[in-house]
mmCIF file of C-alpha atoms in Angstrom:
data_model
loop_
_atom_site.group_PDB
_atom_site.id
_atom_site.type_symbol
_atom_site.label_atom_id
_atom_site.label_comp_id
_atom_site.label_asym_id
_atom_site.label_seq_id
_atom_site.Cartn_x
_atom_site.Cartn_y
_atom_site.Cartn_z
ATOM 1 C CA MET A 7 110.083 172.602 109.042
ATOM 2 C CA LYS A 8 113.385 171.606 108.805
ATOM 3 C CA ASP A 9 114.264 174.779 109.413
ATOM 4 C CA VAL A 10 112.804 174.970 113.022
ATOM 5 C CA ALA A 11 113.689 171.968 113.566
ATOM 6 C CA ALA A 12 117.773 172.934 113.096
ATOM 7 C CA GLU A 13 117.141 176.299 114.403
ATOM 8 C CA ALA A 14 115.355 174.547 117.579
ATOM 9 C CA GLY A 15 118.177 171.733 117.913
ATOM 10 C CA VAL A 16 115.256 169.299 117.436
ATOM 11 C CA SER A 17 114.033 166.276 114.848
ATOM 12 C CA VAL A 18 111.043 167.017 112.951
ATOM 13 C CA MET A 19 109.170 164.519 114.738
ATOM 14 C CA THR A 20 109.684 166.909 117.880
ATOM 15 C CA VAL A 21 108.816 170.058 115.974
ATOM 16 C CA SER A 22 105.707 168.246 114.142
ATOM 17 C CA ARG A 23 104.728 167.256 117.603
ATOM 18 C CA VAL A 24 105.077 170.975 118.740
ATOM 19 C CA VAL A 25 103.076 172.477 116.982
ATOM 20 C CA ASN A 26 100.294 169.741 116.522
ATOM 21 C CA GLY A 27 99.685 170.115 120.463
ATOM 22 C CA ASP A 28 100.574 166.432 120.611
ATOM 23 C CA ALA A 29 101.314 165.924 124.476
ATOM 24 C CA GLY A 30 104.569 164.425 125.854
ATOM 25 C CA VAL A 31 107.353 167.152 124.729
ATOM 26 C CA ALA A 32 109.335 168.456 127.602
ATOM 27 C CA PRO A 33 108.014 172.300 128.677
ATOM 28 C CA PRO A 34 112.126 173.317 127.633
ATOM 29 C CA THR A 35 111.859 171.633 124.759
ATOM 30 C CA ALA A 36 108.620 173.015 123.503
ATOM 31 C CA ALA A 37 109.565 176.129 124.495
ATOM 32 C CA ARG A 38 112.766 176.437 122.020
ATOM 33 C CA VAL A 39 110.552 174.744 119.162
ATOM 34 C CA GLU A 40 107.604 178.017 120.112
ATOM 35 C CA ALA A 41 111.138 180.802 120.090
ATOM 36 C CA ALA A 42 112.214 178.864 117.524
ATOM 37 C CA VAL A 43 108.777 179.103 114.539
ATOM 38 C CA ARG A 44 108.100 182.642 116.172
ATOM 39 C CA LYS A 45 111.705 183.336 114.544
ATOM 40 C CA LEU A 46 111.866 182.166 111.435
ATOM 41 C CA GLY A 47 107.630 183.041 110.663
ATOM 42 C CA TYR A 48 106.946 179.237 110.399
ATOM 43 C CA GLN A 49 103.037 178.190 109.201
ATOM 44 C CA ARG A 50 101.673 175.748 110.026
ATOM 45 C CA ASP A 51 99.662 173.588 106.828
ATOM 46 C CA ASP A 52 96.124 172.370 108.411
ATOM 47 C CA VAL A 53 94.918 171.804 104.775
ATOM 48 C CA ALA A 54 97.882 169.151 103.878
ATOM 49 C CA ARG A 55 97.694 168.405 107.531
ATOM 50 C CA GLN A 56 93.635 167.042 106.698
ATOM 51 C CA LEU A 57 94.658 165.873 104.200
ATOM 52 C CA ARG A 58 97.447 163.445 105.930
ATOM 53 C CA ARG A 59 96.123 162.448 108.556
ATOM 54 C CA THR A 60 92.959 161.499 106.246
ATOM 55 C CA ASP A 61 93.522 160.609 103.079
ATOM 56 C CA GLN A 62 90.681 162.411 101.392
ATOM 57 C CA LEU A 63 89.734 165.688 99.353
ATOM 58 C CA SER A 64 90.599 169.608 100.596
ATOM 59 C CA GLN A 65 87.200 169.310 99.249
ATOM 60 C CA THR A 66 86.934 172.969 98.006
ATOM 61 C CA ILE A 67 87.652 174.129 94.362
ATOM 62 C CA GLY A 68 89.084 177.260 92.824
ATOM 63 C CA LEU A 69 87.264 179.020 90.199
ATOM 64 C CA MET A 70 88.434 181.284 87.551
ATOM 65 C CA VAL A 71 86.505 184.086 86.203
ATOM 66 C CA ASP A 72 87.291 187.238 84.106
ATOM 67 C CA ASN A 73 85.499 189.438 86.030
ATOM 68 C CA VAL A 74 82.821 188.462 89.359
ATOM 69 C CA ALA A 75 80.849 191.861 88.308
ATOM 70 C CA ASP A 76 79.398 190.860 84.688
ATOM 71 C CA PRO A 77 76.395 189.666 84.342
ATOM 72 C CA PHE A 78 77.512 186.355 83.313
ATOM 73 C CA MET A 79 80.340 185.071 84.956
ATOM 74 C CA ALA A 80 78.015 186.281 88.053
ATOM 75 C CA ALA A 81 76.195 183.542 86.561
ATOM 76 C CA VAL A 82 78.884 181.102 85.333
ATOM 77 C CA ALA A 83 79.889 181.551 89.486
ATOM 78 C CA SER A 84 76.669 180.935 90.755
ATOM 79 C CA ALA A 85 75.854 177.957 88.807
ATOM 80 C CA ALA A 86 79.062 176.209 89.927
ATOM 81 C CA GLU A 87 79.014 177.351 92.998
ATOM 82 C CA ASP A 88 75.161 175.389 93.779
ATOM 83 C CA VAL A 89 76.750 171.929 92.131
ATOM 84 C CA ALA A 90 80.081 172.562 94.387
ATOM 85 C CA ARG A 91 77.885 172.518 97.930
ATOM 86 C CA GLN A 92 75.856 168.986 96.409
ATOM 87 C CA ARG A 93 79.208 168.003 95.942
ATOM 88 C CA GLY A 94 80.399 169.092 98.832
ATOM 89 C CA SER A 95 82.627 170.707 98.049
ATOM 90 C CA MET A 96 83.074 174.791 99.091
ATOM 91 C CA VAL A 97 84.105 177.138 95.568
ATOM 92 C CA LEU A 98 87.250 179.861 95.543
ATOM 93 C CA ILE A 99 86.494 182.427 93.437
ATOM 94 C CA GLY A 100 89.599 184.701 91.749
ATOM 95 C CA SER A 101 89.368 186.961 89.082
ATOM 96 C CA SER A 102 92.123 187.494 85.687
ATOM 97 C CA ARG A 103 90.201 191.245 84.790
ATOM 98 C CA ALA A 104 91.873 189.372 81.396
ATOM 99 C CA ASP A 105 95.830 190.126 82.519
ATOM 100 C CA VAL A 106 97.703 187.059 82.720
ATOM 101 C CA ARG A 107 100.088 187.048 85.070
ATOM 102 C CA ARG A 108 97.589 187.705 87.329
ATOM 103 C CA GLU A 109 95.020 184.855 86.191
ATOM 104 C CA GLN A 110 98.527 182.585 86.755
ATOM 105 C CA GLU A 111 98.945 184.413 89.988
ATOM 106 C CA VAL A 112 95.291 183.139 91.475
ATOM 107 C CA ILE A 113 95.453 179.758 90.532
ATOM 108 C CA GLU A 114 98.839 179.496 92.180
ATOM 109 C CA THR A 115 97.378 180.664 95.259
ATOM 110 C CA PHE A 116 94.567 177.808 94.299
ATOM 111 C CA THR A 117 96.091 175.363 94.433
ATOM 112 C CA ALA A 118 99.170 176.478 97.679
ATOM 113 C CA ARG A 119 95.519 175.601 98.745
ATOM 114 C CA ARG A 120 95.060 172.414 97.694
ATOM 115 C CA VAL A 121 91.903 172.452 95.834
ATOM 116 C CA ASP A 122 90.900 169.907 94.543
ATOM 117 C CA GLY A 123 89.932 171.629 91.096
ATOM 118 C CA LEU A 124 89.697 172.982 88.278
ATOM 119 C CA ILE A 125 86.630 175.014 86.783
ATOM 120 C CA LEU A 126 88.868 177.839 84.866
ATOM 121 C CA ILE A 127 87.282 180.535 82.459
ATOM 122 C CA PRO A 128 90.919 181.421 80.778
ATOM 123 C CA ALA A 129 92.707 184.589 80.058
ATOM 124 C CA ALA A 130 93.692 184.917 76.154
ATOM 125 C CA GLY A 131 97.465 183.545 75.301
ATOM 126 C CA SER A 132 99.239 180.145 76.081
ATOM 127 C CA HIS A 133 97.513 178.298 79.498
ATOM 128 C CA ARG A 134 100.884 175.902 78.909
ATOM 129 C CA PHE A 135 101.916 176.668 83.030
ATOM 130 C CA LEU A 136 99.052 174.770 84.061
ATOM 131 C CA ARG A 137 100.577 172.224 82.362
ATOM 132 C CA SER A 138 102.479 171.588 87.043
ATOM 133 C CA ALA A 139 99.271 172.064 88.466
ATOM 134 C CA GLN A 140 97.687 168.874 86.123
ATOM 135 C CA ALA A 141 100.675 166.728 86.659
ATOM 136 C CA GLN A 142 100.316 167.140 90.321
ATOM 137 C CA GLY A 143 96.539 166.123 89.918
ATOM 138 C CA THR A 144 94.972 168.972 90.104
ATOM 139 C CA LYS A 145 91.697 168.977 87.663
ATOM 140 C CA ILE A 146 91.346 171.360 85.560
ATOM 141 C CA VAL A 147 87.641 171.808 82.821
ATOM 142 C CA CYS A 148 87.547 174.657 80.990
ATOM 143 C CA VAL A 149 84.048 176.812 80.141
ATOM 144 C CA ASP A 150 83.430 179.429 78.459
ATOM 145 C CA ARG A 151 86.679 179.098 76.414
ATOM 146 C CA ALA A 152 88.877 176.632 75.499
ATOM 147 C CA ALA A 153 92.600 177.731 76.193
ATOM 148 C CA PRO A 154 95.374 177.454 73.952
ATOM 149 C CA GLY A 155 98.325 175.068 74.978
ATOM 150 C CA LEU A 156 96.069 173.015 77.469
ATOM 151 C CA ASP A 157 95.096 169.447 77.128
ATOM 152 C CA ALA A 158 91.925 169.794 79.316
ATOM 153 C CA ASP A 159 88.390 169.376 79.807
ATOM 154 C CA ALA A 160 85.982 172.237 78.215
ATOM 155 C CA VAL A 161 82.032 172.599 78.270
ATOM 156 C CA VAL A 162 81.578 175.851 75.548
ATOM 157 C CA VAL A 163 79.097 176.484 72.519
ATOM 158 C CA ASP A 164 79.910 177.184 68.874
ATOM 159 C CA ASN A 165 80.370 180.717 68.673
ATOM 160 C CA PHE A 166 81.897 180.632 66.115
ATOM 161 C CA GLY A 167 79.073 179.380 63.865
ATOM 162 C CA ALA A 168 76.249 181.224 66.719
ATOM 163 C CA VAL A 169 78.237 185.094 64.945
ATOM 164 C CA LYS A 170 78.036 183.276 61.110
ATOM 165 C CA GLU A 171 74.192 182.946 61.554
ATOM 166 C CA ALA A 172 73.430 186.731 63.459
ATOM 167 C CA VAL A 173 75.599 187.792 60.317
ATOM 168 C CA HIS A 174 73.636 185.907 57.440
ATOM 169 C CA HIS A 175 70.445 186.696 59.379
ATOM 170 C CA LEU A 176 71.439 191.260 59.319
ATOM 171 C CA ILE A 177 72.303 190.514 55.401
ATOM 172 C CA ALA A 178 68.292 188.890 55.176
ATOM 173 C CA HIS A 179 67.602 192.036 56.689
ATOM 174 C CA GLY A 180 69.369 194.323 53.989
ATOM 175 C CA HIS A 181 72.206 195.977 54.956
ATOM 176 C CA ARG A 182 75.795 194.380 53.779
ATOM 177 C CA ARG A 183 77.264 197.814 55.650
ATOM 178 C CA ILE A 184 77.835 195.553 59.391
ATOM 179 C CA ALA A 185 80.117 197.158 61.914
ATOM 180 C CA TYR A 186 80.915 194.139 64.493
ATOM 181 C CA VAL A 187 82.898 195.095 68.164
ATOM 182 C CA GLY A 188 84.207 192.756 71.111
ATOM 183 C CA ASP A 189 86.670 192.517 73.081
ATOM 184 C CA LYS A 190 90.793 191.509 72.521
ATOM 185 C CA PRO A 191 90.234 189.190 69.683
ATOM 186 C CA GLU A 192 93.343 187.213 71.367
ATOM 187 C CA ILE A 193 90.791 186.012 74.084
ATOM 188 C CA TRP A 194 89.123 182.393 72.438
ATOM 189 C CA THR A 195 85.439 183.664 72.654
ATOM 190 C CA PHE A 196 86.156 186.439 70.750
ATOM 191 C CA GLY A 197 88.087 185.033 68.301
ATOM 192 C CA GLU A 198 86.564 182.329 66.900
ATOM 193 C CA ARG A 199 82.816 185.703 67.539
ATOM 194 C CA HIS A 200 85.025 187.484 65.482
ATOM 195 C CA ARG A 201 86.034 184.903 62.819
ATOM 196 C CA GLY A 202 82.200 184.173 62.661
ATOM 197 C CA TYR A 203 81.352 187.910 61.179
ATOM 198 C CA ARG A 204 83.995 187.914 59.144
ATOM 199 C CA ALA A 205 83.297 184.406 57.418
ATOM 200 C CA ALA A 206 79.383 184.758 57.230
ATOM 201 C CA LEU A 207 80.289 189.077 55.206
ATOM 202 C CA GLU A 208 82.290 186.564 52.455
ATOM 203 C CA ALA A 209 80.217 184.219 51.965
ATOM 204 C CA GLU A 210 78.051 186.770 50.734
ATOM 205 C CA GLY A 211 80.119 187.635 48.866
ATOM 206 C CA ILE A 212 80.950 191.515 51.177
ATOM 207 C CA ASP A 213 84.763 192.709 51.704
ATOM 208 C CA ALA A 214 85.438 193.802 56.187
ATOM 209 C CA ASP A 215 85.644 196.878 56.288
ATOM 210 C CA PRO A 216 88.504 196.942 58.760
ATOM 211 C CA ALA A 217 86.508 200.712 59.502
ATOM 212 C CA ILE A 218 83.325 199.910 61.200
ATOM 213 C CA VAL A 219 84.542 196.977 63.746
ATOM 214 C CA ARG A 220 86.594 198.221 66.983
ATOM 215 C CA HIS A 221 88.535 195.322 68.962
ATOM 216 C CA GLY A 222 89.843 195.332 72.751
ATOM 217 C CA LEU A 223 86.237 197.187 74.657
ATOM 218 C CA ARG A 224 85.823 195.786 77.896
ATOM 219 C CA SER A 225 83.159 197.943 79.162
ATOM 220 C CA GLY A 226 79.716 199.737 78.356
ATOM 221 C CA PRO A 227 81.598 203.726 78.552
ATOM 222 C CA GLU A 228 84.283 202.251 75.908
ATOM 223 C CA ALA A 229 81.609 200.177 73.459
ATOM 224 C CA ALA A 230 79.595 203.531 73.383
ATOM 225 C CA GLN A 231 82.473 205.758 72.339
ATOM 226 C CA ALA A 232 83.706 203.248 69.964
ATOM 227 C CA VAL A 233 80.641 203.579 67.969
ATOM 228 C CA THR A 234 79.590 206.996 67.888
ATOM 229 C CA GLU A 235 83.292 207.252 66.506
ATOM 230 C CA ILE A 236 81.566 204.163 63.947
ATOM 231 C CA LEU A 237 78.476 206.515 63.658
ATOM 232 C CA SER A 238 80.583 209.567 62.281
ATOM 233 C CA SER A 239 82.473 207.701 59.026
ATOM 234 C CA PRO A 240 81.642 208.972 56.140
ATOM 235 C CA GLU A 241 79.869 204.887 54.899
ATOM 236 C CA PRO A 242 78.165 204.535 58.311
ATOM 237 C CA PRO A 243 77.058 201.169 58.532
ATOM 238 C CA THR A 244 73.332 200.253 59.060
ATOM 239 C CA ALA A 245 73.945 197.694 61.004
ATOM 240 C CA VAL A 246 75.639 196.942 64.725
ATOM 241 C CA LEU A 247 76.418 193.424 66.198
ATOM 242 C CA ALA A 248 78.300 193.590 69.830
ATOM 243 C CA GLY A 249 79.930 190.779 71.124
ATOM 244 C CA ASN A 250 78.692 190.443 74.782
ATOM 245 C CA GLU A 251 75.845 191.848 76.570
ATOM 246 C CA VAL A 252 78.340 194.402 78.240
ATOM 247 C CA LEU A 253 78.815 195.946 75.814
ATOM 248 C CA ALA A 254 75.767 196.026 74.115
ATOM 249 C CA PHE A 255 74.663 198.756 76.475
ATOM 250 C CA GLY A 256 76.545 200.425 75.765
ATOM 251 C CA VAL A 257 76.711 200.158 72.197
ATOM 252 C CA LEU A 258 72.073 201.365 73.348
ATOM 253 C CA ALA A 259 72.761 204.193 74.871
ATOM 254 C CA VAL A 260 74.269 205.394 71.370
ATOM 255 C CA LEU A 261 73.118 203.467 68.865
ATOM 256 C CA PRO A 262 69.936 206.128 66.870
ATOM 257 C CA PRO A 263 66.226 204.016 66.205
ATOM 258 C CA ASP A 264 67.183 202.906 61.826
ATOM 259 C CA ILE A 265 70.272 201.377 62.440
ATOM 260 C CA ALA A 266 69.399 197.404 63.087
ATOM 261 C CA PHE A 267 71.238 195.895 66.649
ATOM 262 C CA LEU A 268 71.739 192.515 67.798
ATOM 263 C CA SER A 269 73.931 190.963 70.593
ATOM 264 C CA PHE A 270 76.004 188.176 71.509
ATOM 265 C CA ASP A 271 74.203 187.324 74.781
ATOM 266 C CA ASP A 272 70.444 187.801 76.524
ATOM 267 C CA PHE A 273 70.039 190.389 79.004
ATOM 268 C CA ALA A 274 67.345 190.880 81.492
ATOM 269 C CA LEU A 275 66.028 194.565 79.932
ATOM 270 C CA ALA A 276 66.212 193.168 76.034
ATOM 271 C CA ALA A 277 62.207 192.029 75.592
ATOM 272 C CA GLN A 278 61.145 195.296 77.706
ATOM 273 C CA LEU A 279 63.138 197.793 75.367
ATOM 274 C CA THR A 280 62.478 199.509 72.677
ATOM 275 C CA PRO A 281 62.695 198.183 69.729
ATOM 276 C CA PRO A 282 63.182 194.719 71.914
ATOM 277 C CA VAL A 283 67.033 192.792 71.136
ATOM 278 C CA THR A 284 67.652 190.782 68.877
ATOM 279 C CA VAL A 285 70.170 188.171 70.231
ATOM 280 C CA ILE A 286 72.350 185.118 70.361
ATOM 281 C CA ALA A 287 71.770 184.195 73.830
ATOM 282 C CA GLN A 288 73.030 181.488 75.316
ATOM 283 C CA ASP A 289 73.025 179.153 78.978
ATOM 284 C CA PRO A 290 76.044 180.731 81.415
ATOM 285 C CA VAL A 291 73.839 178.791 84.136
ATOM 286 C CA ALA A 292 73.637 175.621 81.744
ATOM 287 C CA LEU A 293 77.416 175.700 80.210
ATOM 288 C CA ALA A 294 78.204 175.823 84.381
ATOM 289 C CA THR A 295 76.865 173.104 85.815
ATOM 290 C CA SER A 296 77.766 171.091 82.971
ATOM 291 C CA ALA A 297 81.215 172.095 84.066
ATOM 292 C CA ALA A 298 81.422 171.626 87.324
ATOM 293 C CA HIS A 299 79.525 168.148 87.213
ATOM 294 C CA LEU A 300 82.296 167.265 84.725
ATOM 295 C CA LEU A 301 84.844 168.406 86.950
ATOM 296 C CA PHE A 302 83.327 166.474 89.933
ATOM 297 C CA ALA A 303 83.619 163.584 87.087
ATOM 298 C CA ARG A 304 87.250 163.623 87.187
ATOM 299 C CA ILE A 305 88.359 164.412 90.877
ATOM 300 C CA HIS A 306 86.329 161.004 91.543
ATOM 301 C CA GLY A 307 88.636 159.165 89.130
ATOM 302 C CA ASP A 308 87.342 159.834 84.762
ATOM 303 C CA THR A 309 90.327 158.495 83.751
ATOM 304 C CA SER A 310 89.060 159.276 79.929
ATOM 305 C CA PRO A 311 91.158 161.305 77.416
ATOM 306 C CA PRO A 312 89.738 164.906 77.426
ATOM 307 C CA ARG A 313 86.862 166.053 76.274
ATOM 308 C CA THR A 314 84.820 169.027 74.618
ATOM 309 C CA VAL A 315 81.228 169.734 74.914
ATOM 310 C CA VAL A 316 79.474 171.958 72.373
ATOM 311 C CA MET A 317 76.456 173.680 74.255
ATOM 312 C CA PRO A 318 73.725 175.321 71.727
ATOM 313 C CA THR A 319 72.776 178.688 71.112
ATOM 314 C CA GLU A 320 69.616 180.326 70.116
ATOM 315 C CA LEU A 321 68.661 182.666 67.644
ATOM 316 C CA ILE A 322 66.134 184.701 68.879
ATOM 317 C CA PRO A 323 64.108 187.666 66.676
ATOM 318 C CA ARG A 324 62.599 190.334 68.764
ATOM 319 C CA GLY A 325 62.654 193.579 66.319
ATOM 320 C CA SER A 326 65.745 195.096 67.155
ATOM 321 C CA GLY A 327 68.107 192.993 64.009
ATOM 322 C CA GLU A 328 64.966 193.247 62.106
ATOM 323 C CA ILE A 329 64.616 197.041 61.230
ATOM 324 C CA PRO A 330 65.319 196.686 57.714
ATOM 325 C CA GLY A 331 68.609 197.859 55.764
ATOM 326 C CA PRO A 332 68.520 199.608 52.463
ATOM 327 C CA HIS A 333 68.928 196.595 50.408
ATOM 328 C CA ALA A 334 65.564 194.800 51.713
ATOM 329 C CA PRO A 335 63.493 193.292 48.969
ATOM 330 C CA TYR A 336 60.440 194.166 50.516
ATOM 331 C CA GLY A 337 62.473 198.213 50.777
ATOM 332 C CA ARG A 338 63.101 200.250 53.734
#
């Protein structure tokens, strides 16, 4: 606005009166201001104007997910929006696609629009860049994943413990060659799941074989190709663990009927397939609802220290994870 005032040869207050449509500015002066506005491409910040005039919140929050097409992420978005609507707020949604630079650009757009807070499913990598937004008053709550480098609330599940339990379940049914397929271990959830996988094998005295582990998988077709390669190895696995439901679809497309299978995340058709799919179930709606309520508590004055809320998971045995392996005590 100062540049417009200098260009038009008037005060900043006069520019403000013209762009806000206030009366009392002489027509020739208003014309000079409008010409300067057009020349300089000045745009009025309606959000800032609203905040200055009413001293209120923007009634908007930002939601950053990995991929809006992912069923888990879609459920998170829907639940967060439901809570926001109950609180009289709108939700702006963006996706990182696991790209930290894209994530940062979208979040900067959110903060430029003066969102009251952010619900964040973090991409891999440090999130120290968000400290400046926090310092300016933007409240941040992470959901599903913690954000390295950021001191913020988080609502997560025990990924490490859940996968450790799942691998012990497969071992109890006679499997020692257990393959694992997941996304990048730099992503917090997948790092924790892979740690749980390795810890369970180690606890049973089983060496983790990198030949039957694949990381960095982002789609069903990628998972299908990875499992096809693993099953063609000289010592193929007798069981496969998928790191999420997106990868599970790809695994199921190529998995022989005698190979045991277990998926992290439940999905709509899991109980209807043959055999029905054994899963580690988590509740994305409960995760997002808890995160949204926590965010609005922060927005409205909760200054207690950041905390991590751990939501439950459930191992649901349906059949695919109970296919006996070669070391089953009751035979295969």
